[in-house]
Coordinates of C-alpha atoms and ligand atoms in Angstrom, one line a residue:
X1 CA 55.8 -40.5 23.1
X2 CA 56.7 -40.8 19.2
X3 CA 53.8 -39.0 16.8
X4 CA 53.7 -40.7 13.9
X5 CA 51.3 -40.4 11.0
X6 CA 49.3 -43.2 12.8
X7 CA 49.0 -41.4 15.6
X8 CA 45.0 -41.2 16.9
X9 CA 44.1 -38.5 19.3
X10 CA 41.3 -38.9 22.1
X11 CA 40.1 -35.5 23.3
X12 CA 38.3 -34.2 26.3
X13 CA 35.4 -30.8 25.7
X14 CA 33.9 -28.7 27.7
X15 CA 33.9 -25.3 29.0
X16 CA 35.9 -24.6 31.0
X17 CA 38.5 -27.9 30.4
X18 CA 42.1 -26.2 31.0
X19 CA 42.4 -27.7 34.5
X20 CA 40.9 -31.5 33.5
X21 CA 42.9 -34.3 35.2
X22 CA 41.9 -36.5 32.1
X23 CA 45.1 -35.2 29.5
X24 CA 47.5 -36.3 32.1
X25 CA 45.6 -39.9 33.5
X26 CA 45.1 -40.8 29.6
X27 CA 48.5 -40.1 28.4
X28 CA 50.1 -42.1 31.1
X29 CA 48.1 -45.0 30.3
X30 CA 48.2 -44.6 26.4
X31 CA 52.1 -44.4 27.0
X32 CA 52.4 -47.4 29.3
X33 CA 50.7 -49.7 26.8
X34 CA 52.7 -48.6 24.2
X35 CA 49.6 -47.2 22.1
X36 CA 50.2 -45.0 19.3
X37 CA 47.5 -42.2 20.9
X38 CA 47.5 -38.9 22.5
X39 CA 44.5 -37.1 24.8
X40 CA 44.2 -33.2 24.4
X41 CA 41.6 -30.7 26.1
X42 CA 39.9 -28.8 23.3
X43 CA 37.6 -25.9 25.1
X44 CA 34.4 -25.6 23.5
X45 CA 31.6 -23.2 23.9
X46 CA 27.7 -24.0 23.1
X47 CA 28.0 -22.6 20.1
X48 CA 30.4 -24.4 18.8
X49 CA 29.8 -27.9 19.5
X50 CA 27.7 -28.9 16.9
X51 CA 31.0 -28.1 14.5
X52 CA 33.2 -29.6 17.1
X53 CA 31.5 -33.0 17.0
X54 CA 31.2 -33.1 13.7
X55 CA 34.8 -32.1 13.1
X56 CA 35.7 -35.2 15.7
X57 CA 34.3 -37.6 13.1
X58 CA 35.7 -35.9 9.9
X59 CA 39.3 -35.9 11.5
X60 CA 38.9 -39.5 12.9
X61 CA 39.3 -39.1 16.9
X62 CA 39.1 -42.3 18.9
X63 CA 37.2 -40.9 21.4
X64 CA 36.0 -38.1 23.6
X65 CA 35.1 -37.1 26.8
X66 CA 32.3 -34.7 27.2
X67 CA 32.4 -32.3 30.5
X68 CA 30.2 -29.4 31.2
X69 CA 28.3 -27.7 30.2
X70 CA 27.7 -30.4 27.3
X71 CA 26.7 -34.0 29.0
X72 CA 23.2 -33.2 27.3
X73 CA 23.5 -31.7 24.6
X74 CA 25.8 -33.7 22.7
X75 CA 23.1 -36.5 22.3
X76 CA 21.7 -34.8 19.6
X77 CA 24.8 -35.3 17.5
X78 CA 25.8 -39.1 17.7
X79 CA 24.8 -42.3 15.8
X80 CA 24.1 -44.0 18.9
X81 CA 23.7 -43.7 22.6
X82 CA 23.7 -46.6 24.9
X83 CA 20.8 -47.1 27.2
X84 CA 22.2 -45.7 30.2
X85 CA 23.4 -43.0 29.2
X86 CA 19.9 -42.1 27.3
X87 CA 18.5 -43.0 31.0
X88 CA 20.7 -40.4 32.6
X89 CA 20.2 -37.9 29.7
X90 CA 23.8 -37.2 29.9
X91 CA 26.7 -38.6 27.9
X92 CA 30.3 -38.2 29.2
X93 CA 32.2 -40.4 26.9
X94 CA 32.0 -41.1 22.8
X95 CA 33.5 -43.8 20.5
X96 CA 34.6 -43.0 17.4
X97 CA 33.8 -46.5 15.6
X98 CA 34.6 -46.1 12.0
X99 CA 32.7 -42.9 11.7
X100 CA 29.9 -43.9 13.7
X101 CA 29.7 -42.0 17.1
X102 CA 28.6 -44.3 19.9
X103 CA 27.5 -42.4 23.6
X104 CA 27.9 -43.8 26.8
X105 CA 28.6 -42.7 30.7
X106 CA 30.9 -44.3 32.5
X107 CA 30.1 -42.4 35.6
X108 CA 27.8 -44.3 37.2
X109 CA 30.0 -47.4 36.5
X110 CA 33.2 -45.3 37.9
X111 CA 31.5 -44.8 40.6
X112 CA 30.6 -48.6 41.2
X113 CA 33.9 -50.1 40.1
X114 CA 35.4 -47.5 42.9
X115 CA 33.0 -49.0 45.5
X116 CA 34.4 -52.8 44.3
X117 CA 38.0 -51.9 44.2
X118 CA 37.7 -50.8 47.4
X119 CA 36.5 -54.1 49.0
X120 CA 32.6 -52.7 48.9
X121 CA 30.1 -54.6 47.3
X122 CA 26.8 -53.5 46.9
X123 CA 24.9 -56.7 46.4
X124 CA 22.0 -56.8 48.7
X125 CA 23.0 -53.6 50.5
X126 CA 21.0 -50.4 51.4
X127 CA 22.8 -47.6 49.6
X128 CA 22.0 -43.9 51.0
X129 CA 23.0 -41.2 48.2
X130 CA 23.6 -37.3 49.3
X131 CA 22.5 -35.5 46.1
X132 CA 20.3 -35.4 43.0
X133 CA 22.1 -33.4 40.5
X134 CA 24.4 -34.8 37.1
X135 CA 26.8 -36.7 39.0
X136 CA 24.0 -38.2 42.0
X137 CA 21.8 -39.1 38.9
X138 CA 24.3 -41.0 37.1
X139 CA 25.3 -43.0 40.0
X140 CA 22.0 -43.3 41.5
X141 CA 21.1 -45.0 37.6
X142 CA 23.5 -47.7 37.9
X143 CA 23.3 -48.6 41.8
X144 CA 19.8 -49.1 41.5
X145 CA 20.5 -52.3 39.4
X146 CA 22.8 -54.0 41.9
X147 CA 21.3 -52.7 45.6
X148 CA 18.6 -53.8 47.5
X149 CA 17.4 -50.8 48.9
X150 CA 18.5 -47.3 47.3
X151 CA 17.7 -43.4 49.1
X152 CA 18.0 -40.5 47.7
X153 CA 17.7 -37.5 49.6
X154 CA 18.5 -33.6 48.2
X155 CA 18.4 -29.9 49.9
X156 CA 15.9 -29.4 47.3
X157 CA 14.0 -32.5 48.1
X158 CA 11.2 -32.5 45.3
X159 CA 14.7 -33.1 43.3
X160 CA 15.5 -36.4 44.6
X161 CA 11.6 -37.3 45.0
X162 CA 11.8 -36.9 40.9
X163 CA 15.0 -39.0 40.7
X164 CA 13.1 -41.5 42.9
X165 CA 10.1 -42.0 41.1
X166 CA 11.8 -41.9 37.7
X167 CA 14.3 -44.9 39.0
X168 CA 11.0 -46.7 40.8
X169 CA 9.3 -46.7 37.3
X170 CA 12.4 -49.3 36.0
X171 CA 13.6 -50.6 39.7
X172 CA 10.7 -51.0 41.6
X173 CA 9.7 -50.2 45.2
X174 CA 13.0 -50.1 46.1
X175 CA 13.5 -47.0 45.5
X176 CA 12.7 -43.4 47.6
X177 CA 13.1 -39.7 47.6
X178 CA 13.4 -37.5 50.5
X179 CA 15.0 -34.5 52.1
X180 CA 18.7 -33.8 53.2
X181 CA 18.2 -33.3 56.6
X182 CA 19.5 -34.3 59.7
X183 CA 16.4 -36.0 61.1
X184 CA 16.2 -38.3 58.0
X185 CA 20.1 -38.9 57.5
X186 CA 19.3 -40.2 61.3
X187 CA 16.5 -42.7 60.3
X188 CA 18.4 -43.8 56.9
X189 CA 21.8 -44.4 58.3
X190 CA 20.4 -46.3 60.8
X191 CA 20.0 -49.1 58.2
X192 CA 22.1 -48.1 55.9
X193 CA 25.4 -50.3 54.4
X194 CA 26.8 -47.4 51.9
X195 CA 26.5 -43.6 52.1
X196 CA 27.5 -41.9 49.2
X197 CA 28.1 -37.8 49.2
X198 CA 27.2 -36.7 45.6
X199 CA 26.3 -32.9 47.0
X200 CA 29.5 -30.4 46.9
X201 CA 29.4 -29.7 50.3
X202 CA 33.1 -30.1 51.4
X203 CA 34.7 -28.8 48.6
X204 CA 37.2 -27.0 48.5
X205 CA 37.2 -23.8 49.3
X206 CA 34.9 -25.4 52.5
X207 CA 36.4 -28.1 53.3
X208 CA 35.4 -27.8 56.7
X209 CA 31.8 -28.3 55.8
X210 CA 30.1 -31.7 55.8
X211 CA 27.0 -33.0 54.5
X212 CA 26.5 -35.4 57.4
X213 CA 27.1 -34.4 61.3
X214 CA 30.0 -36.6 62.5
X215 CA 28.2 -38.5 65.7
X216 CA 25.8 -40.4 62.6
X217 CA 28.7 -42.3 61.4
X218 CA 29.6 -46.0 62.0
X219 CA 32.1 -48.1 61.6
X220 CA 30.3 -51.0 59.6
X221 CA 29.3 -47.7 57.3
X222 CA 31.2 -47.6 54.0
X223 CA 31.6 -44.0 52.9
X224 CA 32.3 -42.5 49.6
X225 CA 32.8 -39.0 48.8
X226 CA 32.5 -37.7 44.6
X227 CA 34.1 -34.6 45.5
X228 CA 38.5 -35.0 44.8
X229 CA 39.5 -31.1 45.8
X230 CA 40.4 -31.9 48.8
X231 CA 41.6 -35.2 48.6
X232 CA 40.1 -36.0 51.3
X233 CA 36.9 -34.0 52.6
X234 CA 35.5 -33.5 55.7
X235 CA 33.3 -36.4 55.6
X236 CA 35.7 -39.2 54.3
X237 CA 38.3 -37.5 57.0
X238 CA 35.0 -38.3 60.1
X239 CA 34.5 -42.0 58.2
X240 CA 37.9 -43.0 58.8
X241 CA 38.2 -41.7 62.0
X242 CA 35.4 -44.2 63.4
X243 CA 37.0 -46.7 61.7
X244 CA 34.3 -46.6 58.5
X245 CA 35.7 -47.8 54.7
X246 CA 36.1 -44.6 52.8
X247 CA 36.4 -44.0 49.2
X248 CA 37.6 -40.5 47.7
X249 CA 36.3 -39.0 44.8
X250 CA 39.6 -39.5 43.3
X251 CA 38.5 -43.2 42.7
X252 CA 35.5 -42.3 40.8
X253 CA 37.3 -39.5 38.5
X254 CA 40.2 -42.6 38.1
X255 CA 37.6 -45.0 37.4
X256 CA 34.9 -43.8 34.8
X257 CA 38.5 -42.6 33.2
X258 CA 39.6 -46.1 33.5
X259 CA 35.9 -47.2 32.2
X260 CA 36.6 -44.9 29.0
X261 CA 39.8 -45.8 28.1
X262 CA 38.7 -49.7 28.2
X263 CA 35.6 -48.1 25.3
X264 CA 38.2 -46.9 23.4
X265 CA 41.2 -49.1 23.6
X266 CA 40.1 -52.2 24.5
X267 CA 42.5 -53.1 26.9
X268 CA 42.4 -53.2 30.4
X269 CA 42.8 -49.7 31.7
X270 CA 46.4 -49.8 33.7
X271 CA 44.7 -47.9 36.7
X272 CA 47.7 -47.5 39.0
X273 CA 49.5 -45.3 36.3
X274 CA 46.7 -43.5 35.9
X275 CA 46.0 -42.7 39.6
X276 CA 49.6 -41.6 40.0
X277 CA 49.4 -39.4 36.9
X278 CA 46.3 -37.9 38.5
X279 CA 47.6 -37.1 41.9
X280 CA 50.9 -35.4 40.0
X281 CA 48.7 -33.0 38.5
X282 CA 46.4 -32.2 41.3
X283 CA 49.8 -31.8 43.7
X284 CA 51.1 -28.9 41.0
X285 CA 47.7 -27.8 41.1
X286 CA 48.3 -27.4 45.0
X287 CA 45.7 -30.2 46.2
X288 CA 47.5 -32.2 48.5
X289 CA 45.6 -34.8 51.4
Ligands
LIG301 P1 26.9 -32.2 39.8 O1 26.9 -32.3 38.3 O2 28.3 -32.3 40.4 O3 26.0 -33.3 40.4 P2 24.9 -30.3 40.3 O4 24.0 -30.9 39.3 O5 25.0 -28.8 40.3 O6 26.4 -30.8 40.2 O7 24.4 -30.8 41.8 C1 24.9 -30.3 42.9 C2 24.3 -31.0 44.1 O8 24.8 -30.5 45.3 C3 22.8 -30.9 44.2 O9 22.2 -32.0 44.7 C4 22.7 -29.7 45.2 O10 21.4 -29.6 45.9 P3 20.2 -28.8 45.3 O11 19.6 -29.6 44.2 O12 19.3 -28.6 46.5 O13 20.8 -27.5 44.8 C5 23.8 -30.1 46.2 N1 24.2 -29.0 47.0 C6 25.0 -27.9 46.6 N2 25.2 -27.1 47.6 C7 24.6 -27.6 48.7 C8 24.5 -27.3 50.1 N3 25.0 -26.1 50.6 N4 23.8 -28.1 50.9 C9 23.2 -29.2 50.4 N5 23.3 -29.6 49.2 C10 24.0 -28.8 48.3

């Protein structure tokens, strides 16, 4: 790409932020459309980022994506946050609009546009999610608009009991808390249309671990898995093998990316591009299927 003296810059920060897969999936789509931009990692402790969002706005960055350990506490520096994101309490993605700093989280819708991509829909369905930390509450937020019937169950299960009755206060009755275990993964799954894995368990390095025993999975069961390292865990690996849809995490990292760069751009996010820059990067970073 050409850097010229018109050239915008979009930036991801966190701590740690070296290994993101957001430089290379933005740059392949900035460059495909032809836009004059260009996406850098910028590490940034606690201390500093205060200065560093304020510094975003004096230098005139398009955007940003915020990773940990800062989803929450960057709300205290912008304009604006939309309402979801002030739901969740976290904020993974900033518009610059003309100085004015606007929040959102795209990773709730990510992880929705991944389902729909994939042929799932979730109208009228009964979704189970595995979880109730960042990522299972940001999903958890936006599924419980569009399911009929949404479960969340944690290890620590006064967790998702929380989550429950914070979503049932908005959503209604059709939302519960309970315990990751395998007596209730029996019950739910029994009725259940989507299971989503929003724990770690299966990632890398314990791949062969899985939040769900193998014998509870179905074919008419549409699995998705937030985790990307590996590619493909241990529970998206026992979907398929029944014959179940399966979605990787890949899909949701590629999605609330694609969500983002639709903030900031306004043009449709060219997804393939990005998903091949994304694998690239995780092959030389030795994650294969
Ligand atoms: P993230 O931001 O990726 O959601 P997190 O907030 O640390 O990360 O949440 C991690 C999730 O994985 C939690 O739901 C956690 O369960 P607890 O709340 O009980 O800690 C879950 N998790 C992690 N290790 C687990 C394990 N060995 N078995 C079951 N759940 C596990």
């Amino acid at each position: 790409m050409k850097i010229s003296g018109k050239t915008r810059v979009c930036a991801i920060i966190g701590d740690p932020v070296e290994h993101s897969l957001s430089p290379v999936m933005h740059n392949a789509a900035f460059k495909k459309l032809g836009l004059n931009l260009v996406y850098v990692a910028f590490t940034v402790t606690t201390k500093e980022l205060k200065d560093a969002v304020l510094g975003a706005r004096s230098l005139g960055l398009l955007g940003l994506n915020v990773t940990m350990p800062h989803k929450n506490a960057v709300m205290r520096y912008l304009d604006e946050t939309d309402s979801t994101a002030k739901a969740i309490g976290a904020v993974n993605t900033i518009l610059n609009d003309q100085g004015k700093l606007i929040g959102y989280n795209t990773d709730g819708n990510g992880a929705m546009r991944a389902l729909k991509e994939n042929g799932i829909s979730t109208d009228g369905k009964k979704m189970l999610i595995l979880g109730a930390g960042g990522a299972a509450k940001a999903i958890a937020f936006q599924a419980a608009r569009e399911v009929e019937e949404l479960v969340i169950v944690n290890r620590t299960s006064g967790k998702a009991e929380k989550l429950a009755e914070v979503l049932r206060k908005k959503f209604g009755n059709k939302v519960k808390g309970g315990a990751l275990s395998v007596e209730v993964l029996k019950e739910e799954l029994k009725t259940a249309d989507i299971l989503v894995n929003a724990t770690s368990v299966g990632m890398h390095p314990d791949v062969n671990m899985s939040p769900v025993p193998s014998d509870l999975l179905r074919s008419d069961l549409s699995v998705m898995d937030i985790i990307y390292n590996p590619l493909e865990t241990k529970l998206v690996a026992d979907a398929k093998s029944v014959g179940a849809k399966v979605v990787s995490g890949l899909e949701m990292l590629l999605y609330q990316g694609a969500i983002a760069f639709e903030i900031w751009t306004n043009c449709p996010a060219p997804v393939e591009v990005m998903k091949r820059a994304a694998l690239n990067k995780l092959a030389e970073q030795g994650v294969h299927h």
